[in-house]
XYZ file of C-alpha atoms in Angstrom:
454
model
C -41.290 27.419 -61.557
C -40.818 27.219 -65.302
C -39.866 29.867 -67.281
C -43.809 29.286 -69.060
C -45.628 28.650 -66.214
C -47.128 31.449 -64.913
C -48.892 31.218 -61.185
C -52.252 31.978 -62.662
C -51.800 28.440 -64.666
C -51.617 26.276 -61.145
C -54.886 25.095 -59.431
C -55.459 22.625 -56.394
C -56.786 19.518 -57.498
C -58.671 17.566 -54.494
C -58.060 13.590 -55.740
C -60.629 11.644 -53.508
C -60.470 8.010 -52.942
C -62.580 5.973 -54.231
C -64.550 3.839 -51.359
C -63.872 0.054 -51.954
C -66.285 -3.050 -51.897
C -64.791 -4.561 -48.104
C -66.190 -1.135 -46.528
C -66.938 -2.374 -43.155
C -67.066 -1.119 -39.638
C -64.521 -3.051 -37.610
C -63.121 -0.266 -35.458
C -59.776 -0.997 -35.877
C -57.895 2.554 -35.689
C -56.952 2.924 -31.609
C -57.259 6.840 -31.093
C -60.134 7.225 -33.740
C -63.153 7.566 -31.493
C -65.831 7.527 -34.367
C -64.034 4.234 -35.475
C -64.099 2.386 -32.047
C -67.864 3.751 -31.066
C -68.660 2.288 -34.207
C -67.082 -0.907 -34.341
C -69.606 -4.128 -35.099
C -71.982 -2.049 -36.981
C -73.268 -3.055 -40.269
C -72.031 -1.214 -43.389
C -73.523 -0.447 -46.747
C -70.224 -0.307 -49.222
C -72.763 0.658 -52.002
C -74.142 3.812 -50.179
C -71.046 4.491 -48.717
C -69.251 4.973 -52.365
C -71.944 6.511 -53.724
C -71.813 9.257 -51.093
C -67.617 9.842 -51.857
C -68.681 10.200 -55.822
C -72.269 12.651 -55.137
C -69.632 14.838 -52.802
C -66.798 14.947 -56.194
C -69.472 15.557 -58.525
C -71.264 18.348 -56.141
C -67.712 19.879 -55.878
C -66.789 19.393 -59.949
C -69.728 21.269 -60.891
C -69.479 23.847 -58.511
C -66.052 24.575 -60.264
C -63.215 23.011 -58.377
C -61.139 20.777 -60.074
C -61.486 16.716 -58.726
C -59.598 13.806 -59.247
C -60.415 10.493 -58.140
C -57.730 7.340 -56.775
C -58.781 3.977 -56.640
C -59.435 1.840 -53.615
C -56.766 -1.012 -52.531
C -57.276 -4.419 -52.942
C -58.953 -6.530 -50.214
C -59.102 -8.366 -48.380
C -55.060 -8.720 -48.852
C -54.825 -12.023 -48.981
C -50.861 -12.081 -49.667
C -50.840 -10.829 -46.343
C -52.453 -13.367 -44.529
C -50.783 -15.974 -46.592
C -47.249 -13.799 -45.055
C -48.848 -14.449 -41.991
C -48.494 -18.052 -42.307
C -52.426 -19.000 -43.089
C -51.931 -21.309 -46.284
C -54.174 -23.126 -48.925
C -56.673 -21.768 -51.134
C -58.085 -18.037 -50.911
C -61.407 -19.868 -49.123
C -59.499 -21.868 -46.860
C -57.001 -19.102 -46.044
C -60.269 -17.032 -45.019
C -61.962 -19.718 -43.352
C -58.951 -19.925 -40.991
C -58.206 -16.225 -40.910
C -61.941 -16.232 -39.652
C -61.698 -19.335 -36.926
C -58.011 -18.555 -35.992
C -57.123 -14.417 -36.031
C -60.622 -12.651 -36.838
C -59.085 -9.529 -35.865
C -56.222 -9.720 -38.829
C -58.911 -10.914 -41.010
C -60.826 -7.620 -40.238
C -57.886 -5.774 -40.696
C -56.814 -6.806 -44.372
C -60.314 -5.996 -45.278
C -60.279 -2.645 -43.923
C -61.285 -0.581 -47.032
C -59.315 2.555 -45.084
C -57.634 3.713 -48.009
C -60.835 5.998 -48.974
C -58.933 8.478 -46.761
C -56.814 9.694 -49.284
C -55.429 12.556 -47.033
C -53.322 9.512 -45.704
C -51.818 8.315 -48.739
C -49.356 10.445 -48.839
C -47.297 14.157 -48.553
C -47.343 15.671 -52.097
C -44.926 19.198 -52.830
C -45.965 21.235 -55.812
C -43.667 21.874 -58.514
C -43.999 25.546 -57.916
C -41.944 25.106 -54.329
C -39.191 21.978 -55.421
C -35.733 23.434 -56.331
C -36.218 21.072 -59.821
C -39.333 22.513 -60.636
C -41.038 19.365 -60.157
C -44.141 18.093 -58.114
C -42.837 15.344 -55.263
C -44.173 12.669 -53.967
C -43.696 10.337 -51.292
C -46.271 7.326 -49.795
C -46.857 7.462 -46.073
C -45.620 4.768 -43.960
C -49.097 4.454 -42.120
C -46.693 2.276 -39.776
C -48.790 2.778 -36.539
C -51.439 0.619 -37.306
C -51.431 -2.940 -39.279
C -54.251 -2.372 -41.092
C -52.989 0.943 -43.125
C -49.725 -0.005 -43.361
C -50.620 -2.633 -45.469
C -51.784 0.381 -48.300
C -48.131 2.024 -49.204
C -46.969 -0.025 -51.692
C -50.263 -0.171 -53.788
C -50.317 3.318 -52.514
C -46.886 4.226 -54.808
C -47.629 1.867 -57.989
C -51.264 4.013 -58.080
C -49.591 7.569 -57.187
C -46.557 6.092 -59.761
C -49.039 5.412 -62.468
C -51.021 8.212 -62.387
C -48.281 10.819 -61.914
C -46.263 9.232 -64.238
C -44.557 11.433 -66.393
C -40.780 11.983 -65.078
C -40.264 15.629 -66.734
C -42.739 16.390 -64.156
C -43.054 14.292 -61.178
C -40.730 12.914 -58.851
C -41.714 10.238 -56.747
C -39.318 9.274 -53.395
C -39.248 6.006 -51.399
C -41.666 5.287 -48.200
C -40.042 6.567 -45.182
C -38.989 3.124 -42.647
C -41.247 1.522 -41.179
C -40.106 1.993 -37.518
C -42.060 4.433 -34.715
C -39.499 7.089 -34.884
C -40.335 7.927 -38.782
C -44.064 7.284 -38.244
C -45.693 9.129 -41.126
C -49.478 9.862 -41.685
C -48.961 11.702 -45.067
C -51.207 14.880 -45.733
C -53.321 14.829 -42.286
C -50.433 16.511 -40.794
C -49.030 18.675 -43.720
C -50.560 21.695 -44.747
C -49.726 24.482 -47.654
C -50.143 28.047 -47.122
C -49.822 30.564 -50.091
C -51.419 33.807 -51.594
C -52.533 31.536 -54.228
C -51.724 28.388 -55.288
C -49.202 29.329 -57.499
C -47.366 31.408 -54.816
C -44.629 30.014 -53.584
C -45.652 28.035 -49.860
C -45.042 27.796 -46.686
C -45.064 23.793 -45.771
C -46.547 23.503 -42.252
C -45.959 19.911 -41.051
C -47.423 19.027 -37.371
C -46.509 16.244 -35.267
C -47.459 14.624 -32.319
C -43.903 13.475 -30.607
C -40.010 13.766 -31.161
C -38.486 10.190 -31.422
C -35.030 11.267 -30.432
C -34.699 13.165 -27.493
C -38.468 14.304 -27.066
C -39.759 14.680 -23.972
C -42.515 12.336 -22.690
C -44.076 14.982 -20.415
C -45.229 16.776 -23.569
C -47.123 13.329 -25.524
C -50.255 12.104 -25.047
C -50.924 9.841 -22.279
C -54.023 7.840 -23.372
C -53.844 7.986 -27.034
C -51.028 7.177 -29.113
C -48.614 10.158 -31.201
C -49.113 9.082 -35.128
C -47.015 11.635 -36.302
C -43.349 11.716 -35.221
C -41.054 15.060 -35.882
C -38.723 12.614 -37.801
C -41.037 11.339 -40.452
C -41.550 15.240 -40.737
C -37.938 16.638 -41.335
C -37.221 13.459 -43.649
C -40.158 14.242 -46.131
C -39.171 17.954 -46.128
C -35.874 16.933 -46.880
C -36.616 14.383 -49.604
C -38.820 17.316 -51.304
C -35.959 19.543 -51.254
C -37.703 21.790 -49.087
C -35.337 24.464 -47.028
C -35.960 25.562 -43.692
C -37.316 29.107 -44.940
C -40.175 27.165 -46.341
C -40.919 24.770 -43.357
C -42.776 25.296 -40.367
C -42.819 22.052 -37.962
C -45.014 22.445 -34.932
C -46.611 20.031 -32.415
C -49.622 19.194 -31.833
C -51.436 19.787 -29.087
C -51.157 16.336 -27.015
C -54.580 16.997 -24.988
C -55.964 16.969 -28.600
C -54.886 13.640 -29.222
C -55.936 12.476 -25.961
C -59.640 13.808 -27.210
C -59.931 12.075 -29.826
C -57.535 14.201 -32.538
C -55.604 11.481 -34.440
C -54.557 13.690 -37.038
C -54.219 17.589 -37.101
C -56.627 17.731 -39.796
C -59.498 17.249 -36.802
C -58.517 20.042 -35.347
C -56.926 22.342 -38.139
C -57.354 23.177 -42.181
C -55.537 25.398 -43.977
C -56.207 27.327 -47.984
C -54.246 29.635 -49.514
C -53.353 32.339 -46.506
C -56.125 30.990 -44.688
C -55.289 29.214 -41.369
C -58.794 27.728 -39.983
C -58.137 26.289 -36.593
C -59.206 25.245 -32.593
C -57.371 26.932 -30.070
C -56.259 23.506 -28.931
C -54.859 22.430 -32.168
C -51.201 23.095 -31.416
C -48.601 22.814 -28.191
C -47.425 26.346 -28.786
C -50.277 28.187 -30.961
C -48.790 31.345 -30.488
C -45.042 30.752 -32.010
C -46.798 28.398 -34.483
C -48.109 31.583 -35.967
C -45.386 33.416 -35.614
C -43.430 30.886 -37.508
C -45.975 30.894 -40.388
C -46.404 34.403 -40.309
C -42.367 35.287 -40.595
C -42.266 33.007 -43.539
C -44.905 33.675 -45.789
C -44.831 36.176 -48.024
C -48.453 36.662 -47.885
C -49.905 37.792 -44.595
C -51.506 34.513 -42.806
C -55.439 35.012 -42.207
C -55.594 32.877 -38.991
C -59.071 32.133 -37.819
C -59.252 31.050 -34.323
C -62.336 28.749 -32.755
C -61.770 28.631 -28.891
C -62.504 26.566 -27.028
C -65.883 28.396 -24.994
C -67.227 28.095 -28.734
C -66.556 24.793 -29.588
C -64.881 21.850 -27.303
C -62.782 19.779 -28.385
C -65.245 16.873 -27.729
C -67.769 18.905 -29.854
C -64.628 19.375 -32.853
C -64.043 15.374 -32.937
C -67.590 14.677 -32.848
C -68.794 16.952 -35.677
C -65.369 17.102 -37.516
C -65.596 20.969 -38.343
C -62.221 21.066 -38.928
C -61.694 17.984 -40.993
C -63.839 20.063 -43.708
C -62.781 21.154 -47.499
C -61.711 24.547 -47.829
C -61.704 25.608 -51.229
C -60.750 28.627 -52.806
C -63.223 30.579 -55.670
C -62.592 32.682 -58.438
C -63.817 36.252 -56.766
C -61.336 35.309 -53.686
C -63.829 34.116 -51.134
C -63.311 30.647 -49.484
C -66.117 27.790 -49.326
C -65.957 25.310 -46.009
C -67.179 22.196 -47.234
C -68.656 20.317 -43.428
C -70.025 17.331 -42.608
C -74.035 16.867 -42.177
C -72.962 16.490 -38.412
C -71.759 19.823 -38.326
C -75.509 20.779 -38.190
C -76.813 17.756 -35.494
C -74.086 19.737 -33.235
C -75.620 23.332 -31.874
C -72.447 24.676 -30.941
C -70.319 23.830 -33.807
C -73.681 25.271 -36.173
C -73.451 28.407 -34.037
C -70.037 28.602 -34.690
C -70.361 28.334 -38.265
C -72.632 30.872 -38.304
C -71.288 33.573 -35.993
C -67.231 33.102 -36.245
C -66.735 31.795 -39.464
C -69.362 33.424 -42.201
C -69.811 36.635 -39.828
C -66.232 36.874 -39.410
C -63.798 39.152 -41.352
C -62.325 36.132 -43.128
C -62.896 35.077 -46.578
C -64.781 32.069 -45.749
C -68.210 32.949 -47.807
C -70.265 30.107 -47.790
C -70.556 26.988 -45.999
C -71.630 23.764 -48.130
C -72.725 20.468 -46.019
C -72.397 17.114 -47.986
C -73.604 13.790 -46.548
C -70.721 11.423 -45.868
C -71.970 9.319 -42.978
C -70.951 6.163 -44.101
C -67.307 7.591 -44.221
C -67.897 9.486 -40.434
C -69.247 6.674 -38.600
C -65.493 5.231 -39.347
C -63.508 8.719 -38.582
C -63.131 9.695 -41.864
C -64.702 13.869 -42.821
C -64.418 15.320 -46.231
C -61.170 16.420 -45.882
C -59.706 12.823 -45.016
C -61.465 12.058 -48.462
C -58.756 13.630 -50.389
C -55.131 14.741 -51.274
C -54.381 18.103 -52.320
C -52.113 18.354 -55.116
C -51.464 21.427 -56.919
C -50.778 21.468 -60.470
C -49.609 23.611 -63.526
C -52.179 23.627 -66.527
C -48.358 21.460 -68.585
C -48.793 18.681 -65.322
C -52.336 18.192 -65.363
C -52.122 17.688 -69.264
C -48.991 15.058 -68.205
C -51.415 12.817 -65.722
C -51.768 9.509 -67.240
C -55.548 8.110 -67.378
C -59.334 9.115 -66.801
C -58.751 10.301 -63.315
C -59.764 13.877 -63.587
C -63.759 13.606 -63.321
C -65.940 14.689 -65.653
C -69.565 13.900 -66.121
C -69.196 10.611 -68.244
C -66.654 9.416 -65.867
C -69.241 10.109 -62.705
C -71.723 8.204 -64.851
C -69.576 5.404 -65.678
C -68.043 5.015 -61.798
C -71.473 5.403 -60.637
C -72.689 2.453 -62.520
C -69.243 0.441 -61.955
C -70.490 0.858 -58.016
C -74.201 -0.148 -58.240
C -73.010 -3.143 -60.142
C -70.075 -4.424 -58.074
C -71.013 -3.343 -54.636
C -72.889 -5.015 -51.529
C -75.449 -2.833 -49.786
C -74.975 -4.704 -46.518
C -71.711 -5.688 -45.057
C -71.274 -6.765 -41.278
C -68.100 -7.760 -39.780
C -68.471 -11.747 -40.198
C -69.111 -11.275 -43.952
C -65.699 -10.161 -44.480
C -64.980 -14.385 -44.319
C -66.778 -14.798 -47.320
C -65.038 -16.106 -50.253
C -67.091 -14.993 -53.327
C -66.764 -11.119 -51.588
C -62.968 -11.528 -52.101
C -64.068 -12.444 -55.631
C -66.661 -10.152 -56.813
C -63.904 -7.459 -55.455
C -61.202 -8.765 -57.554
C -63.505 -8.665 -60.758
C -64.535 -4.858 -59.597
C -61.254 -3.645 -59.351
C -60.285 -4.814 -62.740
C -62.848 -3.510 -64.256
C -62.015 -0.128 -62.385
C -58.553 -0.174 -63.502
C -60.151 -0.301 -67.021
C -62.441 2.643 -66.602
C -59.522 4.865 -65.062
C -56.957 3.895 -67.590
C -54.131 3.268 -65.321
C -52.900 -0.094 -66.127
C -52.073 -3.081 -63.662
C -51.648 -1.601 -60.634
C -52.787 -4.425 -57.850
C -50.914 -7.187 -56.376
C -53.625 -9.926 -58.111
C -52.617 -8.061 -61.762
C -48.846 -8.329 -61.187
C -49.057 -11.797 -60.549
């Protein structure tokens, strides 16, 4: 930490991504059981966006500081075209469409509004060079996110841009055993934000020499140890900072793709199921040897909420934010309420419980549910000094004219129906490449999409 940065001058910024025009309900992510029960459904990209910016502009005037990322371009045609479908972008649809409907589905998949994906981020306040650090997840276990990485690091490159303050590192290999989901499976723990952390990275197998009695048998491990140790590494992180625990397997056999269904963590605030981790007990014992602030571990079991009841409501895959007087506010989904136990829970545990969790906010985010994706998958965390955010590059800290301006950019741009066979359509692919430039316009952050590069 600099010499004139004091840790009163850091605060968490949540950057949320922005939902794009293709939003569409495909069901492509294996594991993601809101994504496959949902699959063939019609979409409305309009609503769907306008729900993502209502939930940053509920949070920005409540207090908390909120970026905002733009969406990827789609459908990728440069990846169909690497796929070997040829001609012009209507014919390389139209036979996308007759020929591979599924990979047409996929390069469409407007997935990258799940910005707790898009990457692990390390404040400045824990990197020996007194930098933040960045690196893009791999999203290498299915085709249709790892298609987002490299717009993923020209947008997080742009943004974050100034080198006296940002470091940005290379996406881990593509292969299983460095399988990285980003932020879903990395979580900070501090005082304050301007403590210095404990990094708590979770993962669902060991690539080299793991044991295959202690994965998941039905769904697949997204998370390997690997990807883990490498992004600590490339971070400069040492091993009194790092905590690396498995998850639970069972978990990801319900339904738990990512430990942020089953876990989130704030300051010294540890909010999690009983189920969420192989070894909960040294987990915590980790944390709690390594943080210089006592950990504040709040413990749902299992009697109080399954873990069918956690995947279905996504409790856990809520915003917790910290406030000014020290409390704690759980941002949940609507569904939170539709489920009695997990409302119960809420009620009893959490805001009866000697915790600093004060208030409990529910935001609408349906469109974003009914494909797996909570609050919390709806943005990266990155903490910054008062010097970095006055370094970002662009309009991408929101602010009422910026709301305004994004909300009309939407209502223009974006469909209010979308259903799978759409996605063929030729003038979608268009009116999405005209949005996006315009976007890049509003945000200020320069050519940033395949299509602008030429």
């Amino acid at each position: 930490m600099s010499e004139t940065t004091n840790a009163a001058d850091y605060r968490e910024v949540n950057f949320d991504g922005l939902v794009g025009p293709t939003h569409n309900y495909s069901g492509l992510a294996h594991g993601n059981v809101a994504s496959m029960r949902h699959g063939g459904l019609i979409s409305n990209p309009r609503e769907a966006a306008l729900q993502g910016l209502g939930k940053m502009k509920a949070l920005m005037d409540a207090g908390y500081a909120q970026g905002v990322l733009p969406p990827q371009q789609r459908p990728d045609l440069g990846a169909l075209r690497s796929l070997g479908f040829s001609g012009s972008n209507r014919e390389v649809l139209a036979r996308a469409a007759g020929e591979a409907p599924q990979v047409l589905r996929a390069v469409c998949s407007a997935s990258s509004m799940w910005t707790a994906n898009a990457g692990t981020v390390t404040p400045s306040r824990d990197a020996p060079d007194g930098r933040a650090h960045f690196t893009p997840a791999n999203l290498q276990s299915s085709f249709h996110r790892f298609l987002e990485p490299e717009t993923t690091g020209r947008v997080l490159a742009a943004i974050f841009r100034n080198e006296a303050h940002f470091a940005h590192h290379p996406v881990l290999p593509a292969t299983p055993a460095f399988s990285d989901e980003g932020a879903a499976n990395h979580t900070r723990l501090a005082g304050e934000h301007g403590d210095a952390g404990v990094h708590l990275f979770v993962y669902g197998r060991q690539a080299f020499g793991g044991n295959p009695a202690q994965e998941p048998k039905r769904f697949p491990a997204r998370q390997t140890l690997e990807a883990s140790q490498a992004v600590a590494r490339q971070h400069g992180l040492t091993a009194a900072q790092t905590v690396f625990a498995q998850q639970h397997p069972d978990a990801i056999d319900a339904g738990v793709f990512h430990n942020d269904v089953i876990a989130v963590g704030n300051g010294p605030v540890l909010l999690y199921h009983e189920m969420a981790f192989r070894d909960e007990h040294a987990t915590l014992d980790a944390l709690r040897s390594k943080m210089a602030s006592p950990l504040i571990p709040v413990r749902v079991p299992s009697e109080a909420v399954s873990l069918d009841d956690a995947v279905a409501s996504y409790l856990f895959n809520s915003q917790l934010l910290s406030n000014p007087d020290g409390s704690m506010s759980l941002v949940v989904p609507g569904e939170c309420q539709e489920r009695e136990a997990v409302w119960r829970t809420i009620q009893d545990l959490l805001l009866a419980g000697h915790n600093p969790i004060g208030e409990v906010v529910v935001k609408d985010v349906k469109q974003s549910m009914r494909n797996g994706g909570g609050p919390a998958c709806l943005r990266l965390r990155v903490v910054l000094s008062d010097q970095e955010r006055a370094a970002l590059t662009g309009r991408v800290l929101l602010t009422d004219g910026l709301h305004a301006e994004l909300t009309a950019w939407v209502e223009r741009h974006y469909r209010d129906r979308l259903a799978p066979d759409d996605l063929a359509d030729p003038q979608l692919a268009d009116e999405t490449l005209t949005a996006l430039d315009e976007l890049t316009r509003i945000l200020e952050i320069g050519s940033v999409y395949p299509f602008q590069l030429g």
